[in-house]
mmCIF file of C-alpha atoms in Angstrom:
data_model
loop_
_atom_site.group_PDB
_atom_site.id
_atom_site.type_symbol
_atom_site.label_atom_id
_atom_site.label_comp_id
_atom_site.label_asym_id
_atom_site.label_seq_id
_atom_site.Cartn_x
_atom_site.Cartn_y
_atom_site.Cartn_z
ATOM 1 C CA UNK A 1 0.000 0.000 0.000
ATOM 2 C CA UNK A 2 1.762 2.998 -1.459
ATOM 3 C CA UNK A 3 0.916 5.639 1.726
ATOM 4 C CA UNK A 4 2.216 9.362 1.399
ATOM 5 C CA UNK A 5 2.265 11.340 4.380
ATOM 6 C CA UNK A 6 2.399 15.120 4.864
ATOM 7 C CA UNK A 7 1.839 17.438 7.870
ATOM 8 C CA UNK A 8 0.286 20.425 5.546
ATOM 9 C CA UNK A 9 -0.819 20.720 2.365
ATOM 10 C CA UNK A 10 -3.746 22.789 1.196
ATOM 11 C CA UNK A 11 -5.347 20.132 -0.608
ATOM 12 C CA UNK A 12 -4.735 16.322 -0.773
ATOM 13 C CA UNK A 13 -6.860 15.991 -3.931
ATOM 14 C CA UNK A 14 -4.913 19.002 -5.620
ATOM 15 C CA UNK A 15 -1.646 17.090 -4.567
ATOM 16 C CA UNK A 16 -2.478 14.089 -5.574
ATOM 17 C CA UNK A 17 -3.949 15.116 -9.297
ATOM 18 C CA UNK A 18 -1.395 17.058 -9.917
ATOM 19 C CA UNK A 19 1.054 14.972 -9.329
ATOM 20 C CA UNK A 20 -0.840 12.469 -11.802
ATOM 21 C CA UNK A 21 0.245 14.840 -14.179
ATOM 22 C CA UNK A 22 3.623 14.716 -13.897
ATOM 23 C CA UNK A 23 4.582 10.928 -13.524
ATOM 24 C CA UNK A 24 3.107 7.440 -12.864
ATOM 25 C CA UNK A 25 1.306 7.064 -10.095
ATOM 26 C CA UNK A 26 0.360 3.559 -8.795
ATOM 27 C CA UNK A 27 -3.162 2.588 -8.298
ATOM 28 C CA UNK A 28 -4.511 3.273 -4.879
ATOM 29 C CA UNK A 29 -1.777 5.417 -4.231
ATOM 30 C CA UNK A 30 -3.037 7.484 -0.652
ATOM 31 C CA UNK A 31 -1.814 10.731 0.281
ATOM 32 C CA UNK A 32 -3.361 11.558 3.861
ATOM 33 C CA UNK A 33 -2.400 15.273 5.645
ATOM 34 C CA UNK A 34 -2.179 16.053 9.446
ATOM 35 C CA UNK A 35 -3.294 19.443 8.607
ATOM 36 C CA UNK A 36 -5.298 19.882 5.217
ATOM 37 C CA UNK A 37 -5.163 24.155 4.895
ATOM 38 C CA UNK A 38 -8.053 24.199 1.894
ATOM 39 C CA UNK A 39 -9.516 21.077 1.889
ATOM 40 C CA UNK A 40 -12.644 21.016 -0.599
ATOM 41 C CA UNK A 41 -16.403 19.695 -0.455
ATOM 42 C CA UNK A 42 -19.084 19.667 -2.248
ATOM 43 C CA UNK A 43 -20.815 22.726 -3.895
ATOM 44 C CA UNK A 44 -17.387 24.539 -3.073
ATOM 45 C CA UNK A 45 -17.279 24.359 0.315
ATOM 46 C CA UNK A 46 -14.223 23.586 2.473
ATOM 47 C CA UNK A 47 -13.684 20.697 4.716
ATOM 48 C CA UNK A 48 -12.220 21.862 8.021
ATOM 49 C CA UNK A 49 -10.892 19.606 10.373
ATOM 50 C CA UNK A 50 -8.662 19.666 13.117
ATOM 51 C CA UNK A 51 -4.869 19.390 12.982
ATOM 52 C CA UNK A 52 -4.666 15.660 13.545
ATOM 53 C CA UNK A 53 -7.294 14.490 14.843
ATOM 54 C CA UNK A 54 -9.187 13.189 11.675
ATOM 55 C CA UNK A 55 -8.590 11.288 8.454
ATOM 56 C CA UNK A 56 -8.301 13.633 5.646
ATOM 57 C CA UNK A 57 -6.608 12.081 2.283
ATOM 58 C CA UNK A 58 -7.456 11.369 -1.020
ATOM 59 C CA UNK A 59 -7.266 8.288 -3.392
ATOM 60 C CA UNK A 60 -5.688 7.454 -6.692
ATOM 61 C CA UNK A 61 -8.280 4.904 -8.585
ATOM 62 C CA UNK A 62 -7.718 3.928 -12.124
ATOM 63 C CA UNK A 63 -7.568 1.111 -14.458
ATOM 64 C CA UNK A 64 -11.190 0.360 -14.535
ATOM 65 C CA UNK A 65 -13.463 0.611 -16.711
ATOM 66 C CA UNK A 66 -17.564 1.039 -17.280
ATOM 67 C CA UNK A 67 -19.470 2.999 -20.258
ATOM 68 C CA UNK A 68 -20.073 6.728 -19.686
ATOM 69 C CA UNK A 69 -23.422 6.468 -18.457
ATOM 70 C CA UNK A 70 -22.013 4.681 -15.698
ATOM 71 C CA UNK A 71 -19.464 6.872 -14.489
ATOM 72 C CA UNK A 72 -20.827 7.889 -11.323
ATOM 73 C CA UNK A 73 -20.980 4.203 -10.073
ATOM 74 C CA UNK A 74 -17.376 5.595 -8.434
ATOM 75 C CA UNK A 75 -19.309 7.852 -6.574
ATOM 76 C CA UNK A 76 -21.621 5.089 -5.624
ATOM 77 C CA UNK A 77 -18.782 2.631 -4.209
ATOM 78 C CA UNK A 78 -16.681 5.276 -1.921
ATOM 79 C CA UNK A 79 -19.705 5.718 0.633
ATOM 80 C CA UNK A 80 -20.587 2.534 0.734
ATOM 81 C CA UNK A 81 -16.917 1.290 1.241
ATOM 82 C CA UNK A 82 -16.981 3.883 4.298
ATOM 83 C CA UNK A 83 -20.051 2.348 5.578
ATOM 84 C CA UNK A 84 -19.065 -0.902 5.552
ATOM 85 C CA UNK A 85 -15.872 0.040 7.752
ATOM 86 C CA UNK A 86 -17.889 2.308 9.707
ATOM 87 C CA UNK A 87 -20.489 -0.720 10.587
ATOM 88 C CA UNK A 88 -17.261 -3.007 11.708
ATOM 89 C CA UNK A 89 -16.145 -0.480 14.253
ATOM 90 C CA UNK A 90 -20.184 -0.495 15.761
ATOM 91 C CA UNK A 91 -20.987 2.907 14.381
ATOM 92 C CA UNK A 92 -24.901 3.035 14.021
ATOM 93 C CA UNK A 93 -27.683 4.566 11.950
ATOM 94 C CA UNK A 94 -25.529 4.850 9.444
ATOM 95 C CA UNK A 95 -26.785 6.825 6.272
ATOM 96 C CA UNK A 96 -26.144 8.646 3.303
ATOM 97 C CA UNK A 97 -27.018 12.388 2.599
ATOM 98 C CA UNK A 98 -27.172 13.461 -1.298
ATOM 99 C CA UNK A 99 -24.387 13.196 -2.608
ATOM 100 C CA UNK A 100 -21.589 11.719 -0.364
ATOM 101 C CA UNK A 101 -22.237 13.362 3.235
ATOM 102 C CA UNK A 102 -21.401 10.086 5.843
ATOM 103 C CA UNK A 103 -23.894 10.367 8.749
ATOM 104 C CA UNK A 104 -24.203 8.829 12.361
ATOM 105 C CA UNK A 105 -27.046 9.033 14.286
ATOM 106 C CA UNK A 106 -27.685 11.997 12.578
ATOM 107 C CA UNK A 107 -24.509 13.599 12.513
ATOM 108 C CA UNK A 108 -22.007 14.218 9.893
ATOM 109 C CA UNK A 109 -18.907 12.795 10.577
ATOM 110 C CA UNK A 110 -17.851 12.684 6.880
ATOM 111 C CA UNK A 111 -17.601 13.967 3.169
ATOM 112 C CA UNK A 112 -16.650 12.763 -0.091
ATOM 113 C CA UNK A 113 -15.202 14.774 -3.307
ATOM 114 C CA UNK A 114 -14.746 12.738 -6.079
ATOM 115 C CA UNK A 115 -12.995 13.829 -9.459
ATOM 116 C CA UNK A 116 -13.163 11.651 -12.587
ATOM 117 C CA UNK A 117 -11.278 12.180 -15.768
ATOM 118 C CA UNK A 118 -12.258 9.643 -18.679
ATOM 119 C CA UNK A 119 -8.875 8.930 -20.811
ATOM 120 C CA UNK A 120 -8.698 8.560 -24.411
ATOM 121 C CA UNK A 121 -8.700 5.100 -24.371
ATOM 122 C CA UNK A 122 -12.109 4.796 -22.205
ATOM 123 C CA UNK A 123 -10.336 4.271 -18.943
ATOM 124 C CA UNK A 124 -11.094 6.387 -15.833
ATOM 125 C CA UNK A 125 -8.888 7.922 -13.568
ATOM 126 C CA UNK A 126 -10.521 9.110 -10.166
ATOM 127 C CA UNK A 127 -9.419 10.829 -7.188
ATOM 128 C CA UNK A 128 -11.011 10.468 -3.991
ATOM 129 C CA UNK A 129 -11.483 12.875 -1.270
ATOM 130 C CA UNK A 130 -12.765 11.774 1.484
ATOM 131 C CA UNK A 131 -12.602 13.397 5.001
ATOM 132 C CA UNK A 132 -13.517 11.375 8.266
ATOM 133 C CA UNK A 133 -14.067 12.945 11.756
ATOM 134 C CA UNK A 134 -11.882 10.434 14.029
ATOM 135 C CA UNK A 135 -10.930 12.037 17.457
ATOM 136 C CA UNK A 136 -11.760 15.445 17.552
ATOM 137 C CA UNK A 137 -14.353 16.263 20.523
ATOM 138 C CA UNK A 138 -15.820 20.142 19.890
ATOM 139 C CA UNK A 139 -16.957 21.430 16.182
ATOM 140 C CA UNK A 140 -17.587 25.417 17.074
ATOM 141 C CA UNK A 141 -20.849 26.337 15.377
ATOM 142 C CA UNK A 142 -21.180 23.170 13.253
ATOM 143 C CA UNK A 143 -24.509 21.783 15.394
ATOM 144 C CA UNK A 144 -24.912 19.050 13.402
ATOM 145 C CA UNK A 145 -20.923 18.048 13.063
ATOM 146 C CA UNK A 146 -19.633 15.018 15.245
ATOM 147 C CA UNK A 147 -16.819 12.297 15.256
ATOM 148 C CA UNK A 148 -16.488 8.494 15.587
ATOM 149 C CA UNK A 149 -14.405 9.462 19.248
ATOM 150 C CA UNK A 150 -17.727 11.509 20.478
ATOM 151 C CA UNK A 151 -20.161 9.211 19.076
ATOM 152 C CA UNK A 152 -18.458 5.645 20.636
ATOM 153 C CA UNK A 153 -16.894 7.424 23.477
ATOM 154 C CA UNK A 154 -13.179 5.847 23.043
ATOM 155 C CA UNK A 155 -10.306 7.087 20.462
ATOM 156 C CA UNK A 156 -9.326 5.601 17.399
ATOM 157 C CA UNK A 157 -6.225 4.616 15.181
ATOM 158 C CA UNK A 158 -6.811 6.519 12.683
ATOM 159 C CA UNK A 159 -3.863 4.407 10.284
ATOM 160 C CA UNK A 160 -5.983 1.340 10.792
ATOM 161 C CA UNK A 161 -8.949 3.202 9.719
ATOM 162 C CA UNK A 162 -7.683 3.980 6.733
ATOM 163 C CA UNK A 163 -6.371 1.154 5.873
ATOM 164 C CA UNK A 164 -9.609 -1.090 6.297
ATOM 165 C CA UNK A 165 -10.794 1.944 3.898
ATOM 166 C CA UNK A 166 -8.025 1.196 1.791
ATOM 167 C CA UNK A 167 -8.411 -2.795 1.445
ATOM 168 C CA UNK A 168 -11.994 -2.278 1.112
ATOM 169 C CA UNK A 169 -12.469 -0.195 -1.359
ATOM 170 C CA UNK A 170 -9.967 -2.144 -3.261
ATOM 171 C CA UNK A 171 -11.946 -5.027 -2.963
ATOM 172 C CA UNK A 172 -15.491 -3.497 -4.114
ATOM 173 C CA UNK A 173 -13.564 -1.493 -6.974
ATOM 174 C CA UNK A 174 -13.287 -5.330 -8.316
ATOM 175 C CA UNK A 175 -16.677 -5.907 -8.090
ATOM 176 C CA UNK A 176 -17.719 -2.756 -10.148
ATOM 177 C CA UNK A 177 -19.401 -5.133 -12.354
ATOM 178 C CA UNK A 178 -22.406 -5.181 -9.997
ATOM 179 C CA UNK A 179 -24.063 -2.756 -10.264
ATOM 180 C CA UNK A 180 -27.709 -3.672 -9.098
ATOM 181 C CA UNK A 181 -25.970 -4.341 -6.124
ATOM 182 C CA UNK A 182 -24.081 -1.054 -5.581
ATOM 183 C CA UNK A 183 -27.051 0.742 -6.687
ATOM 184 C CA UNK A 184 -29.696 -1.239 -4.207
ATOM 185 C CA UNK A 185 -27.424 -1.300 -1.058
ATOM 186 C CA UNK A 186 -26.783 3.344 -1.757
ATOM 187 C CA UNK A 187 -30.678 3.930 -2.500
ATOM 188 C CA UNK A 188 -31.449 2.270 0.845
ATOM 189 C CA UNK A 189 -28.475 3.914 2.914
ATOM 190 C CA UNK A 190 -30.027 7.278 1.749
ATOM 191 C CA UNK A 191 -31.030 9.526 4.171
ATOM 192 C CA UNK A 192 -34.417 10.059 5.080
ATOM 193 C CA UNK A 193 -35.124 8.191 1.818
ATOM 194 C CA UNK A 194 -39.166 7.881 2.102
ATOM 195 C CA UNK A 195 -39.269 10.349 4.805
ATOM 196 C CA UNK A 196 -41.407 13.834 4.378
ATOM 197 C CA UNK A 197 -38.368 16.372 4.277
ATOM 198 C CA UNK A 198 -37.854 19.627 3.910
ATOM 199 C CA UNK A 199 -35.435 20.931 1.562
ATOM 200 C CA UNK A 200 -34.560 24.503 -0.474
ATOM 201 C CA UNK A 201 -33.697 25.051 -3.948
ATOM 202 C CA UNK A 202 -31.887 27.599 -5.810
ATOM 203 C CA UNK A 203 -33.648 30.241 -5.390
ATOM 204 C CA UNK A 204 -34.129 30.148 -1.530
ATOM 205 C CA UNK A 205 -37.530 28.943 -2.092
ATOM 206 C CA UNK A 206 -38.414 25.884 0.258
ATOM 207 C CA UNK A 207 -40.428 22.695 0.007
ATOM 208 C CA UNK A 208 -41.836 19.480 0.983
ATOM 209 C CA UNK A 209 -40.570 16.499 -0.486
ATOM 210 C CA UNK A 210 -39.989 12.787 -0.055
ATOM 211 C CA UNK A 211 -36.477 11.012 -1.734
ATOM 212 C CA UNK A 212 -37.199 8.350 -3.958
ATOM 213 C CA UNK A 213 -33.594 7.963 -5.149
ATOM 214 C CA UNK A 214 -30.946 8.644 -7.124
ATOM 215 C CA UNK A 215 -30.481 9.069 -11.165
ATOM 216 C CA UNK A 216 -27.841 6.880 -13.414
ATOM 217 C CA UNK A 217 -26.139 10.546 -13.079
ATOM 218 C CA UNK A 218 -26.023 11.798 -9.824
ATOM 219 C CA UNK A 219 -29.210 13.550 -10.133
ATOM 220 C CA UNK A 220 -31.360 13.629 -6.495
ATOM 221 C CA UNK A 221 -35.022 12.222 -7.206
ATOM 222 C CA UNK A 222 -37.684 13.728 -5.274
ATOM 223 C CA UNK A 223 -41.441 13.069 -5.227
ATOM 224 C CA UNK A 224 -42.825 16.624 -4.586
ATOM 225 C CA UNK A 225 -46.992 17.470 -3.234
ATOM 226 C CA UNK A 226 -47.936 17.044 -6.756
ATOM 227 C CA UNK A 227 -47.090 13.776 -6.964
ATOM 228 C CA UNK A 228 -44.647 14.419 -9.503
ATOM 229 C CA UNK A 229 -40.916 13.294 -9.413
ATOM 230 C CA UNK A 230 -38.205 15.648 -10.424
ATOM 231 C CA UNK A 231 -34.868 15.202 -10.754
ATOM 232 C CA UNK A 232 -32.423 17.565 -8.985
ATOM 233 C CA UNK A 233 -28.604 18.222 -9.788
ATOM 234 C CA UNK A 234 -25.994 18.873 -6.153
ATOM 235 C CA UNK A 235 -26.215 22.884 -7.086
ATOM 236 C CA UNK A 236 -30.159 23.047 -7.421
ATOM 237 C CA UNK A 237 -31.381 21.631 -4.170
ATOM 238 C CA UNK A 238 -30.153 21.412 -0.420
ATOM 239 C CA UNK A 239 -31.620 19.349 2.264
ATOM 240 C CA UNK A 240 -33.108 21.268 5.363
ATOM 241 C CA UNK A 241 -32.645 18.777 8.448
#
């Protein structure tokens, strides 16, 4: 396992695709930062986490390979590789939030940014962000922010977290094949999936809905008063919870 540690860097997933750039870089290569100065989330937001106390690194994946459409089956795999780790160490309620939030009895204790580049050839290469609140105890202003430490009461090894991350993921990346069952096993991790919810698009105007799932694409699918289902993309729509 081909591990690259730093104390500070602004960005592992800047690091790491830019060095893709410049020279060979083995699959699953990690590099994982004490202190990550601009980490990135979704919808532009930045990840902050405390100097190390948490998992915050990113992922080389390449050499694999699935038709266009299917592209965001990546995006499928990472949470549920979390998950699955997550379940072994006795976290509970475990869930989901559109797109890659990681949630514990409600709480966030993770995110996911993924970036995919499709080579000429067909082949994908992906980074993976992924940040994971191990032992840090107080998140100022962040209400609904927590950590595996607060939530099981104990401290972690956060190495041998990510390497059961590591192994795993390896493991389900060989079984991208399956899709039905990546695609069953996220639709009913989703959060509040079935659950009245309230949520706000962009515009600021909120509304009722109820998540049926998620599109080939990404896209969030809600069934609104109506009875209509639309389809929503990460920068239209925001869950209020």
């Amino acid at each position: 396992m081909n591990i690259i540690k730093l104390n500070a860097i602004a960005s592992t997933n800047d690091f790491l695709r830019q060095m893709s750039a410049k020279e060979m870089v083995e699959n699953f290569t990690v590099v994982v930062a004490e202190n990550q100065l601009n980490g990135k989330g979704q919808r532009g937001s930045v990840w902050v986490s405390e100097n190390g106390k948490n998992l915050t690194f990113s992922v080389f994946v390449k050499d694999f390979q699935v038709d266009v459409s299917s592209i965001y089956l990546i995006n499928i795999i990472v949470p549920i590789t979390i998950i699955e780790v997550l379940t072994e160490l006795k976290l509970v309620d475990l869930a989901i939030k559109w797109p890659n939030d990681i949630l514990s009895e409600n709480k966030k204790i993770g995110g996911i940014l993924i970036e995919n580049a499709i080579k000429s050839d067909g082949m994908i290469q992906t980074v993976v962000g992924i940040g994971l609140n191990i032992n840090q105890m107080s998140f100022d202003n962040l209400p609904q922010a927590s950590s595996l430490a607060i939530l099981k009461k104990e401290e972690f090894d956060k190495d041998l977290i990510l390497k059961q991350i590591i192994e795993r993921l390896k493991y389900n990346m060989t079984r991208i094949g399956d899709k039905s069952y990546f695609w069953d096993k996220y639709n009913n991790l989703l959060f509040r999936k079935d659950i009245p919810t309230v949520f706000v698009n962009n515009t600021n105007q909120k509304f009722m809905a109820i998540v049926k799932g998620v599109t080939n694409n990404g896209k969030l699918q809600l069934l609104l008063e109506d009875d209509t289902i639309n389809e929503y993309d990460i920068k239209e729509v925001k869950m209020l919870y």
